[in-house]
JSON list of C-alpha atoms in Angstrom, two decimals:
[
{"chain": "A", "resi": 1, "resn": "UNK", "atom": "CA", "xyz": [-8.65, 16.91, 7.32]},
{"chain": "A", "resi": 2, "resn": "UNK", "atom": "CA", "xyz": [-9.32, 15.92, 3.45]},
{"chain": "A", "resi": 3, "resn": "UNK", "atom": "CA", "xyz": [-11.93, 18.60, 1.67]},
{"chain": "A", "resi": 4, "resn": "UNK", "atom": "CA", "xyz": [-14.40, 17.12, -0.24]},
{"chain": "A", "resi": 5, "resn": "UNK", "atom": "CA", "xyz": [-12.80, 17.73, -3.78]},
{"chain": "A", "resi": 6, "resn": "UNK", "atom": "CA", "xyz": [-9.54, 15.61, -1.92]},
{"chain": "A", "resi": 7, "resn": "UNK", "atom": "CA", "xyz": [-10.48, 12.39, -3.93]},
{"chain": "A", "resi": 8, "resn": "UNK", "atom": "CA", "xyz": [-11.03, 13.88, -7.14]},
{"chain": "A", "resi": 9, "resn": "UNK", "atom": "CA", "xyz": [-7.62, 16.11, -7.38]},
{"chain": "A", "resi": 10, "resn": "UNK", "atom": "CA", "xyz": [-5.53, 12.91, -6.39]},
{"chain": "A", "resi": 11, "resn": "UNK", "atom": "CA", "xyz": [-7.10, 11.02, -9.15]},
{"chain": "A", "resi": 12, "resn": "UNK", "atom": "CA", "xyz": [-6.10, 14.43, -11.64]},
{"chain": "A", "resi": 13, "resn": "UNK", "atom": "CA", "xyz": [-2.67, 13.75, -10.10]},
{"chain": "A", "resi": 14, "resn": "UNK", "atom": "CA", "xyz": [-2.56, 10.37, -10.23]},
{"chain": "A", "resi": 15, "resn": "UNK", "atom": "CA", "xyz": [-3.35, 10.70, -13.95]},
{"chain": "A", "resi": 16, "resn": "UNK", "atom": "CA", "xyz": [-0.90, 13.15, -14.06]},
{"chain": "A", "resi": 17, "resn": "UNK", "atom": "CA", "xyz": [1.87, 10.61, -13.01]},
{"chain": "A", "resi": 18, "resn": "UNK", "atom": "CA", "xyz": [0.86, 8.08, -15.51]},
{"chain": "A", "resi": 19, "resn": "UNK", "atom": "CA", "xyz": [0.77, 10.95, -18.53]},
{"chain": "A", "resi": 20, "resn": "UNK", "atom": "CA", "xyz": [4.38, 12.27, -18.43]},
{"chain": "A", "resi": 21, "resn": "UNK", "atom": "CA", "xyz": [5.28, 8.57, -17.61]},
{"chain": "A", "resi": 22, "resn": "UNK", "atom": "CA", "xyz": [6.61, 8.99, -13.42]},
{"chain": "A", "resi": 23, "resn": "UNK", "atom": "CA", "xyz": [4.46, 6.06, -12.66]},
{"chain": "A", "resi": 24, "resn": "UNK", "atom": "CA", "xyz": [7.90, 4.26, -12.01]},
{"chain": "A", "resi": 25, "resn": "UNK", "atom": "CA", "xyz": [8.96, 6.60, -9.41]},
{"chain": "A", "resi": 26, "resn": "UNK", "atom": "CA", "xyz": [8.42, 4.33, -5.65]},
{"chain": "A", "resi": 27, "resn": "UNK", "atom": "CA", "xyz": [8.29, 7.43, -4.09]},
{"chain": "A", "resi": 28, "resn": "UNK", "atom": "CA", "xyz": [5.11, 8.99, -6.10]},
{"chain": "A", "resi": 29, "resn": "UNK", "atom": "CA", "xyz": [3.28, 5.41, -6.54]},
{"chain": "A", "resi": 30, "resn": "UNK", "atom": "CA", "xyz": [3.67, 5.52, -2.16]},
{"chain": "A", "resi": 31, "resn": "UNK", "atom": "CA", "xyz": [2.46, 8.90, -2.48]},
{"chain": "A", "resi": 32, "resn": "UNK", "atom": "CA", "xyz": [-0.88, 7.83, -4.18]},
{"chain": "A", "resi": 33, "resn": "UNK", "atom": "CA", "xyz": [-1.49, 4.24, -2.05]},
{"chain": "A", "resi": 34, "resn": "UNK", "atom": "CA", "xyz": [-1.28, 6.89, 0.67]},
{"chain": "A", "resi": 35, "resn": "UNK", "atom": "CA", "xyz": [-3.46, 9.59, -0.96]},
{"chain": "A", "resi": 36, "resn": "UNK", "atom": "CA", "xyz": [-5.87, 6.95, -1.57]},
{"chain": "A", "resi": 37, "resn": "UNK", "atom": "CA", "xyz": [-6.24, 5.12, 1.84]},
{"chain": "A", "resi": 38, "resn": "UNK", "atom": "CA", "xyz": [-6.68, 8.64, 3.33]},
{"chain": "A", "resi": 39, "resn": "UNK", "atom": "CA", "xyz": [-9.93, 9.26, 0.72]},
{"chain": "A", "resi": 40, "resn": "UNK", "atom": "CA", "xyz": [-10.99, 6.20, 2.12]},
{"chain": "A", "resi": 41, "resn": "UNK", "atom": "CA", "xyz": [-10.57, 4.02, -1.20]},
{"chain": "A", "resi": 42, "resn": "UNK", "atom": "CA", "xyz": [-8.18, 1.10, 0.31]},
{"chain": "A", "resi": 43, "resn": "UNK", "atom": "CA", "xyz": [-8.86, -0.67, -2.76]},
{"chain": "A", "resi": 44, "resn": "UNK", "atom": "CA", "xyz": [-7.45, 1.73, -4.98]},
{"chain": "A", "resi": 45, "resn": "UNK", "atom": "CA", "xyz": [-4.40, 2.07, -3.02]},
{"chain": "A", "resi": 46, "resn": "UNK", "atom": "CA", "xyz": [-3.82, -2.11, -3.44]},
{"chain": "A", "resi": 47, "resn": "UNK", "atom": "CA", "xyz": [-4.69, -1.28, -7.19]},
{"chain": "A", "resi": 48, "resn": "UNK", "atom": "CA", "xyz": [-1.44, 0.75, -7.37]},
{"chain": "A", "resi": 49, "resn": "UNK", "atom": "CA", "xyz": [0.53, -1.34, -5.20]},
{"chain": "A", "resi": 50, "resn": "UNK", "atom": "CA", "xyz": [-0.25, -4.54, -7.32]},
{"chain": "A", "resi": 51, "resn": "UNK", "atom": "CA", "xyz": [1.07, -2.55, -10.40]},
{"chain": "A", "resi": 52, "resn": "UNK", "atom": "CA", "xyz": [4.10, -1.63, -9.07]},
{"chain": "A", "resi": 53, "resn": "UNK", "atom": "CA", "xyz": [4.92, -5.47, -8.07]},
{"chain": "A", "resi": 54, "resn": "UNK", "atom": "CA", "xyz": [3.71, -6.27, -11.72]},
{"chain": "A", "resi": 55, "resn": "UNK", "atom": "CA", "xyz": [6.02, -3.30, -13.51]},
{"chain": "A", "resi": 56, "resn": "UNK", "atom": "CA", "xyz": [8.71, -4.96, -10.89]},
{"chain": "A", "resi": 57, "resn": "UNK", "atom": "CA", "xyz": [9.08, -1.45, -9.16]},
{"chain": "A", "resi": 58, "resn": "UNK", "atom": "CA", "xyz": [10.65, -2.62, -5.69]},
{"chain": "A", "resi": 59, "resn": "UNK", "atom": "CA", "xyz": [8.55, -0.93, -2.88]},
{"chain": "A", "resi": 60, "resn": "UNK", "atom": "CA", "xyz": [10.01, 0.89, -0.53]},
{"chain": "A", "resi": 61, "resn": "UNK", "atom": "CA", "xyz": [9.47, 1.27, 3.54]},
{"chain": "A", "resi": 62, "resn": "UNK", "atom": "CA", "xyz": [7.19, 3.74, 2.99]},
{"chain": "A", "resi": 63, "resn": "UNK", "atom": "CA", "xyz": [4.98, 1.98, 0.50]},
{"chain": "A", "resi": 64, "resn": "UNK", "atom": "CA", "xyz": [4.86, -1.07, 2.69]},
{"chain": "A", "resi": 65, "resn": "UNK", "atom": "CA", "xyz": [3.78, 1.59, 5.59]},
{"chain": "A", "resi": 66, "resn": "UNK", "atom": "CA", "xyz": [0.95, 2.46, 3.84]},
{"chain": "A", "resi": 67, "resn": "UNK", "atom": "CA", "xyz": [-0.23, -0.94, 1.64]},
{"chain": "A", "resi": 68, "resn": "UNK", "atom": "CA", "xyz": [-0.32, -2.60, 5.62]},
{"chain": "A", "resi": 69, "resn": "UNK", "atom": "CA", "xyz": [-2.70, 0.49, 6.33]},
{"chain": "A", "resi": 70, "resn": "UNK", "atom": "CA", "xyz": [-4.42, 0.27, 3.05]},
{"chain": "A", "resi": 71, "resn": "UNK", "atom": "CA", "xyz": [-4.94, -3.55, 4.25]},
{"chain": "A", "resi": 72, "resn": "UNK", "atom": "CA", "xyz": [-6.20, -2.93, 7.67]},
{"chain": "A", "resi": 73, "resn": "UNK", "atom": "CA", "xyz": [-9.35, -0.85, 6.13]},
{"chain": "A", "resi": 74, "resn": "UNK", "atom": "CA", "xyz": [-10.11, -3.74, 3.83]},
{"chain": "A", "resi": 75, "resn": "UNK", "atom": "CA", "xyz": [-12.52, -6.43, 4.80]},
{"chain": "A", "resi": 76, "resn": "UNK", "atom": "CA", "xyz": [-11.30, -8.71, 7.49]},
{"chain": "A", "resi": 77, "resn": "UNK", "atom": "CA", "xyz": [-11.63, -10.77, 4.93]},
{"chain": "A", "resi": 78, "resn": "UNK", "atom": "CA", "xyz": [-9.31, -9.92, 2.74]},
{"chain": "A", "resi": 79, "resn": "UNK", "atom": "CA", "xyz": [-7.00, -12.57, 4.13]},
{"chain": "A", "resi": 80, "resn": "UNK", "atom": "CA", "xyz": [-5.29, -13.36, 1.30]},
{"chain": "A", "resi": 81, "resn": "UNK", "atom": "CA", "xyz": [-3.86, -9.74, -0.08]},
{"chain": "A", "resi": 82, "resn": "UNK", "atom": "CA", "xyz": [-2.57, -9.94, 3.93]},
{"chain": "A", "resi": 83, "resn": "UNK", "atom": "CA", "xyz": [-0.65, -13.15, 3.14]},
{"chain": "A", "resi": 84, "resn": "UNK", "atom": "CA", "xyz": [0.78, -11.85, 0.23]},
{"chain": "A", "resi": 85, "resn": "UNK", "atom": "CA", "xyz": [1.93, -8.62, 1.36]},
{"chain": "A", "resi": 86, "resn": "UNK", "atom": "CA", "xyz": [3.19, -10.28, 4.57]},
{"chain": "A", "resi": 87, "resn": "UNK", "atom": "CA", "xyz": [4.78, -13.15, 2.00]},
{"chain": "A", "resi": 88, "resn": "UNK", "atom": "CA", "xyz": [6.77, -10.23, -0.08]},
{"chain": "A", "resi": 89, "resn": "UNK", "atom": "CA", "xyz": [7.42, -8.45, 2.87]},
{"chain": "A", "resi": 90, "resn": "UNK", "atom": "CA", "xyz": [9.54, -11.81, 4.67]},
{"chain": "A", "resi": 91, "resn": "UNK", "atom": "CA", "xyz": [10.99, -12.78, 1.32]},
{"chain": "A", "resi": 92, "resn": "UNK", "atom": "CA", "xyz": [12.62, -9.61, 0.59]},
{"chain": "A", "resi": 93, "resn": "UNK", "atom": "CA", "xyz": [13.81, -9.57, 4.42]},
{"chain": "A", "resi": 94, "resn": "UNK", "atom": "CA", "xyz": [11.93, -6.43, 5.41]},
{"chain": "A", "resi": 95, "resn": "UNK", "atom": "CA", "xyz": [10.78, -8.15, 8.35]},
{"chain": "A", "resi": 96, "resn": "UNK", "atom": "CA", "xyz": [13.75, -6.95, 10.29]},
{"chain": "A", "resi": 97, "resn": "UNK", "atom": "CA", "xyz": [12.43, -3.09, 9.87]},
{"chain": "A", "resi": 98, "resn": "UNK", "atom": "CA", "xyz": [10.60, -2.18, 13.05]},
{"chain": "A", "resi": 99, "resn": "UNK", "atom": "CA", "xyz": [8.19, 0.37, 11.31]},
{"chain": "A", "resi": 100, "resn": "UNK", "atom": "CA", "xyz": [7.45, -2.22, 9.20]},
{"chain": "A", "resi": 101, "resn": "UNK", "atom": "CA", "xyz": [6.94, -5.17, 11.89]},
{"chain": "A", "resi": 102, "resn": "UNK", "atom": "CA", "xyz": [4.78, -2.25, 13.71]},
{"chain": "A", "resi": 103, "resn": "UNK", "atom": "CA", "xyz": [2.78, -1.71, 10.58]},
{"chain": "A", "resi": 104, "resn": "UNK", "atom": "CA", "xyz": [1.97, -5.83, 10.30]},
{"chain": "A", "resi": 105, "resn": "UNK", "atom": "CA", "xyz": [1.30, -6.07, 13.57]},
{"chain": "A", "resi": 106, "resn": "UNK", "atom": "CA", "xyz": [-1.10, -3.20, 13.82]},
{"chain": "A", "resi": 107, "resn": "UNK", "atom": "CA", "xyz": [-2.60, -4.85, 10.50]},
{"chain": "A", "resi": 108, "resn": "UNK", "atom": "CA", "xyz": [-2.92, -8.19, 12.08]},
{"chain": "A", "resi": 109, "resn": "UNK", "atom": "CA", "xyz": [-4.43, -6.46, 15.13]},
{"chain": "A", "resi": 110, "resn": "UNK", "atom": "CA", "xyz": [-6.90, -4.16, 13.28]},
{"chain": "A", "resi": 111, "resn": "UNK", "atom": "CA", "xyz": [-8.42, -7.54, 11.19]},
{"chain": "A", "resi": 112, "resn": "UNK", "atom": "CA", "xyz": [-8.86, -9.38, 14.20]},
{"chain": "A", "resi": 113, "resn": "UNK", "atom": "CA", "xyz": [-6.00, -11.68, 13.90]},
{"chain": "A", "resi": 114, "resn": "UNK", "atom": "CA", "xyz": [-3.51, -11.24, 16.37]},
{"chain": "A", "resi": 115, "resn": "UNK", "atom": "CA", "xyz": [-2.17, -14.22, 16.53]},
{"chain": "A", "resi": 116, "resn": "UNK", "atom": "CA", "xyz": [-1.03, -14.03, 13.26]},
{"chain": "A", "resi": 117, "resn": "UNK", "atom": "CA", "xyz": [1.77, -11.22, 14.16]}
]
């Protein structure tokens, strides 16, 4: 369980990151989408994914793990983040990773669409 200071010291660390320059490092950016879909700020978490795809950092398993969780607390109507995520995810043949097809399909499931996995 998260204290209540949880949010606040990943944001210190976060800034951290981008200070001594490690915000290129796939394994620390998957680190804070995760940090902040556990605090409960999904939208955050997409924040850092989407500058990882803009500083062309490729994202790894793990960061797709936790963007498709990030996803499924959005707004089921955040259909089109899920399209593009799903998009990258089939173009760069990560389809074929079962924790990954898990992690759309529970996405697809928890938004009410699942049809769509």
């Amino acid at each position: 369980n998260l204290g209540p200071n949880a949010l606040e010291k990943g944001k210190q660390i976060h800034a951290q990151i981008t200070q001594h320059k490690l915000n290129s490092d796939v394994k620390l950016l998957s680190s804070l989408i995760q940090m902040y879909n556990k605090c409960g700020e999904p939208n955050k978490s997409i924040e850092v994914y989407d500058q990882m795809i803009a500083n062309k950092i490729t994202p790894n398993e793990i960061t797709f793990i936790n963007i498709l969780t990030a996803i499924s607390n959005l707004d089921p109507t955040a259909l089109e983040k899920r399209k593009q995520i799903h998009q990258y995810i089939t173009q760069h043949k990560l389809n074929n990773n079962p924790k990954i097809t898990n992690s759309l399909i529970q996405m697809y499931n928890n938004c009410g669409e699942p049809n769509k996995s």
